Structure formats: structure tokens, C-alpha cells
Amino acid sequence: MKTPTQLRLAAVVLLVSGCLFAQVQLPDTPAAHQLSAWLAAFNSGDRASLLTFLQKNFPARAAEIDGEMGFREQTGGFTVKQAGECSAAKCSAILQERGSDQFARIVVEVDPAEPHTIKGIELRASPRPTGFSIPRMTEAEALKGLRSYLDQAAADGHFSGAALVAKDGKRVFTAVYGMADREKKIPNQLNTQFRIGSMNKMFTATAVLQLVQAGKINLNDPFGKYLPDYPNKDVASKVTIHQLLTHTGGTGDFFGPEFDKHRLELRTLQDYVKLYGERGLAFEPGSRWEYSNYGFLLLGLVVEKASGQDYYEYVREHIFKPAGMNSTDSLPEDQAVANRSVGYTKAEGATELRPNVDTLPYRGTSAGGGYSTVEDFLAFANALANHKLLDAKHYDLLTTGKVETPRGSKYAYGFGDEISADGVRCFGHGGGAPGMNGDLKICPQSGYVIAVLANLDPQAADHAAEFIAARLPKN
């Protein structure tokens, strides 16, 4: 006979392996019928069935069948958890991914006339609704549940990487799965260096706050004060350091056709400014939040000007070295790094994983693209908490949320700041690109630090980090 603890863990394993899907019935309207029919076709995982449905009911989406199937593989499908407003022409619902704890809101709009062809489907990630809280477990139960989750995800091909959980600065859980190099048959290890995408933003923001603490940067200054030669004087005079740090400056992204065209030519931070520095603002600075990789690229140049050091040298000397992060850097891709893993991605329509080498920049920047280990991220979290990198005042300034984001959390300076429905606060940052995904969560009240890195496409690491963060004890 199973104990209550064993029953709870069994339920967790069933949930994450896709066996418990309590579907909510939608109202009897044309839009609701189309939502249910799309979901059935999508959840089937059968390309022919989904394509047939789209060709008949949503022709505009049929050409994107490869993307639809990729999304299906990533999510595992969806279960309706809560019906929303449903009229004859429009219906909304709250869904949950079958393969994770992630919730989403879907809105389907149809033609009012027969045969009620779908005019549009909007599907966006959303916070977990009230009434769907995940019960907290004991530490032992939660970690056992995480092990089961990762075992299943790895077996299904959805996780390859390393995971670490620490309590009060000390490791309480580690696990590694998959191959760092599939061709050479090198397995992932705890010290494997994974590319971390946008997680570098935490290092850049920490560097800026160090220079603020030293009196060399003023958060309210326009960045043009530090970069007087910036090509677009209007942009440089309007956007403040604070706005760059919080993604409210309107400076936009640099990924896209121009990046793809010049990917290997962009070798220094200044090279990016040469390519993008003439363009104007996407919106009035301070008027809204919009994630800006280019804004953090500019912050790297601000660090150089304010410190008098090369950006890469600065973070090595002032962040990595004092924190004891011996396996973190952003060396160019053409330089050999002994323990750096190969990232594996699946292109739209492809059935096999391939190395992500043709998507990588020449090297990581102040906006992202370096590499690290889960152990180094624990060292980073410990160094912050122990004020080895910043004093208490500037540590709080760095990590306390300042601007609301569309997902309901707040953004601080290079750190996301989120409070769960049951009141647990964690801050950190994720990163993702083809063949790479990572997440760091620092939960100060409970004392837990979660670091997960993967050499697969998003959301391989994100989902694992979110899974354990929702189940660990509150204190």
C-alpha cells in the first residue's frame, strides 16, 4: 500500500508524463466548436490530420504546418482548464501545456457565417490562474519529483543538460542527462559549459550597478553621456541607463535579417553600433516595456567607457573572478573550449536534431551568448547574496522589480522578479536560442537557488526550473 507521500509523487509523475488531462467542456457556440476541433487536431500530433483541419478551417495557417508541428512537439499539446467568454464569433479559454506547468490563454475568432471558418487564433503564455495552485512539498518530495520529471523529459528527448538546486548556498540536488557532443559521444557532466543566451544580461547589469556604486555611472543619465560618438544623437540624448536596464528605452532588437546577413562580421560591441546605430526609437522612452537585446549591447559599451576596460575583461575581473566562476566566459566560437557543449536544434519541419553552429554569433556579447555551468551560477548567486559583488543597497536595487511585463511579473535591472501565487519571490533570468536554454532562479526568503542549463531548444531548461520552483517548500 502506498503512503500519502508516494501517492503525491505518483500523481506528479503521471501529470508530467501526460497521463492526467482533465478536459473542461466549452460552451455550445460555433467559435467554441472550432476551438475544440483545432485543439483535437493539434493534440493528435498527426501532421496529416492537423494539415487537413487547417486547409479546411484555417487556410491562412496551413502554410505554417511545420511551425505548428514544432510547437506541438515543444508543448506536448494543451488541455482546456478553464472556459472563458464564448460568443458565436469568438471564444477564449485557459489552457495548460501537457508537457509542463505552463498556462496559456487562447482566443479563437471565426466567421459568423457558415461554415464558420477560423479568422484568427491568438495563443499566449499566461500566469497560472488562481484556483490552480500547485501544492508545496517537502524538500525531499520535491527533489524526488524533479528527478522523475527529468528522467521522463530526457527519455522523451525533451531534456539534455544539467540541473542544480541549492539551499542556503549548499547543493541539495544535481543531475545531468544527455550528450554534450553526440558525434563524439561525450556525455554532459556537472562541469559542462552550456551556452546561456540572455542570462549574460545579469552579468552586464551587475557590472553597471558596480559602476553606479563606485560613482562612475548615474542611472538617470542618458547613455549618450557615456557614448558621445553614438550615431543617432536623438536616441543617445533621450534614453537613460535606467531605461536600458529595464527594457523601457525603445532601442529594439538586433536579431533579424540584418543580423543573419552579417552574423560572423559582428566581432566587437562597436560593430553592432556601426550596423544599427543610425536607426531611431521604436517608441517613446519610458512609455512601455519591450525586451531589447540592443539596449543591453549598448550597456556593454557604457561599462567600457565608464570603467576604462574592455567589457569582457571587466566582467572577468570584477564578477567572474571574485565570485569564483571559473568556467564562465564569452570566447569566440572559433576558439576551442574544452568542456563547451554542442547545442542541438530542430529546424521547422525537421525530424532530427542538428548542431546549431550556423545560428551562433561570432561571440557572446553584453546582451547574451556566453557560456557557463550550473555550478558557476550557484557561485554567482552566492556571491551576490554575500555582497562580494555589490553592497546590500545596490544588490537590492539590482534585483527588485521596477516595471510590469506582459507576463505579469516585474523586470528589475537585468533580472526578472516574480512572486508566485502563494507568495514565494524568486528573481533571476532565463536564456534561449536554437540549441540552448537556461534559467536561474534565486529565491531569497526560502534560501533556494535553482540553475538549469540545456543544450536543446527552449523550453527544455525553463520547464524544469519552473517545475521545481513551484514545488519546493516556501521556507
mmCIF file of N, CA, C and O in Angstrom, residues 197-206 247 291-293 296 366-368 411 413-415 429:
data_model
loop_
_atom_site.group_PDB
_atom_site.id
_atom_site.type_symbol
_atom_site.label_atom_id
_atom_site.label_comp_id
_atom_site.label_asym_id
_atom_site.label_seq_id
_atom_site.Cartn_x
_atom_site.Cartn_y
_atom_site.Cartn_z
ATOM 1 N N GLY A 197 22.604 32.055 -23.653
ATOM 2 C CA GLY A 197 21.701 33.048 -24.213
ATOM 3 C C GLY A 197 21.677 34.318 -23.384
ATOM 4 O O GLY A 197 22.723 34.842 -22.976
ATOM 5 N N SER A 198 20.492 34.799 -23.094
ATOM 6 C CA SER A 198 20.318 36.104 -22.442
ATOM 7 C C SER A 198 20.655 36.134 -20.957
ATOM 8 O O SER A 198 20.550 37.181 -20.323
ATOM 9 N N MET A 199 21.070 35.004 -20.395
ATOM 10 C CA MET A 199 21.444 35.002 -18.985
ATOM 11 C C MET A 199 22.640 35.920 -18.733
ATOM 12 O O MET A 199 22.847 36.369 -17.605
ATOM 13 N N ASN A 200 23.430 36.217 -19.786
ATOM 14 C CA ASN A 200 24.523 37.192 -19.655
ATOM 15 C C ASN A 200 24.038 38.559 -19.181
ATOM 16 O O ASN A 200 24.827 39.340 -18.642
ATOM 17 N N LYS A 201 22.788 38.868 -19.415
ATOM 18 C CA LYS A 201 22.274 40.183 -19.013
ATOM 19 C C LYS A 201 22.430 40.418 -17.522
ATOM 20 O O LYS A 201 22.588 41.558 -17.071
ATOM 21 N N MET A 202 22.378 39.341 -16.725
ATOM 22 C CA MET A 202 22.593 39.500 -15.289
ATOM 23 C C MET A 202 23.998 39.999 -14.986
ATOM 24 O O MET A 202 24.202 40.810 -14.083
ATOM 25 N N PHE A 203 24.970 39.511 -15.741
ATOM 26 C CA PHE A 203 26.352 39.941 -15.527
ATOM 27 C C PHE A 203 26.531 41.400 -15.948
ATOM 28 O O PHE A 203 27.199 42.180 -15.257
ATOM 29 N N THR A 204 25.933 41.764 -17.075
ATOM 30 C CA THR A 204 26.050 43.142 -17.554
ATOM 31 C C THR A 204 25.401 44.109 -16.580
ATOM 32 O O THR A 204 25.972 45.163 -16.256
ATOM 33 N N ALA A 205 24.202 43.767 -16.101
ATOM 34 C CA ALA A 205 23.521 44.637 -15.147
ATOM 35 C C ALA A 205 24.303 44.754 -13.843
ATOM 36 O O ALA A 205 24.391 45.840 -13.248
ATOM 37 N N THR A 206 24.898 43.652 -13.396
ATOM 38 C CA THR A 206 25.724 43.693 -12.182
ATOM 39 C C THR A 206 26.913 44.613 -12.392
ATOM 40 O O THR A 206 27.278 45.394 -11.500
ATOM 41 N N HIS A 247 14.546 47.625 -20.110
ATOM 42 C CA HIS A 247 13.894 47.375 -21.406
ATOM 43 C C HIS A 247 12.743 48.341 -21.671
ATOM 44 O O HIS A 247 11.711 47.956 -22.233
ATOM 45 N N TYR A 291 11.270 44.030 -24.618
ATOM 46 C CA TYR A 291 12.583 43.406 -24.467
ATOM 47 C C TYR A 291 13.538 43.887 -25.550
ATOM 48 O O TYR A 291 13.203 43.888 -26.731
ATOM 49 N N SER A 292 14.723 44.303 -25.143
ATOM 50 C CA SER A 292 15.664 44.917 -26.085
ATOM 51 C C SER A 292 17.068 44.356 -25.901
ATOM 52 O O SER A 292 17.809 44.772 -25.009
ATOM 53 N N ASN A 293 17.434 43.430 -26.759
ATOM 54 C CA ASN A 293 18.814 42.945 -26.754
ATOM 55 C C ASN A 293 19.791 44.065 -27.092
ATOM 56 O O ASN A 293 20.875 44.149 -26.517
ATOM 57 N N PHE A 296 20.934 46.158 -24.138
ATOM 58 C CA PHE A 296 21.994 45.584 -23.297
ATOM 59 C C PHE A 296 23.329 45.536 -24.031
ATOM 60 O O PHE A 296 24.381 45.556 -23.392
ATOM 61 N N SER A 366 27.383 41.571 -24.422
ATOM 62 C CA SER A 366 26.795 42.019 -23.163
ATOM 63 C C SER A 366 25.296 41.767 -23.112
ATOM 64 O O SER A 366 24.678 41.859 -22.046
ATOM 65 N N ALA A 367 24.700 41.419 -24.251
ATOM 66 C CA ALA A 367 23.276 41.086 -24.286
ATOM 67 C C ALA A 367 23.029 39.600 -24.123
ATOM 68 O O ALA A 367 21.921 39.184 -23.797
ATOM 69 N N GLY A 368 24.067 38.770 -24.346
ATOM 70 C CA GLY A 368 23.886 37.333 -24.209
ATOM 71 C C GLY A 368 24.808 36.562 -25.126
ATOM 72 O O GLY A 368 25.510 37.131 -25.959
ATOM 73 N N TYR A 411 10.227 43.439 -14.084
ATOM 74 C CA TYR A 411 11.615 43.385 -14.524
ATOM 75 C C TYR A 411 12.420 44.370 -13.701
ATOM 76 O O TYR A 411 12.015 45.523 -13.516
ATOM 77 N N TYR A 413 16.767 45.196 -12.888
ATOM 78 C CA TYR A 413 17.896 45.570 -13.738
ATOM 79 C C TYR A 413 18.603 44.303 -14.205
ATOM 80 O O TYR A 413 19.452 43.744 -13.499
ATOM 81 N N GLY A 414 18.222 43.804 -15.385
ATOM 82 C CA GLY A 414 18.827 42.575 -15.893
ATOM 83 C C GLY A 414 18.370 41.322 -15.163
ATOM 84 O O GLY A 414 18.910 40.241 -15.407
ATOM 85 N N PHE A 415 17.398 41.433 -14.296
ATOM 86 C CA PHE A 415 16.822 40.307 -13.561
ATOM 87 C C PHE A 415 15.299 40.403 -13.645
ATOM 88 O O PHE A 415 14.740 41.482 -13.481
ATOM 89 N N HIS A 429 17.110 35.121 -14.312
ATOM 90 C CA HIS A 429 16.938 35.369 -15.741
ATOM 91 C C HIS A 429 17.095 34.072 -16.504
ATOM 92 O O HIS A 429 17.878 33.209 -16.122
#
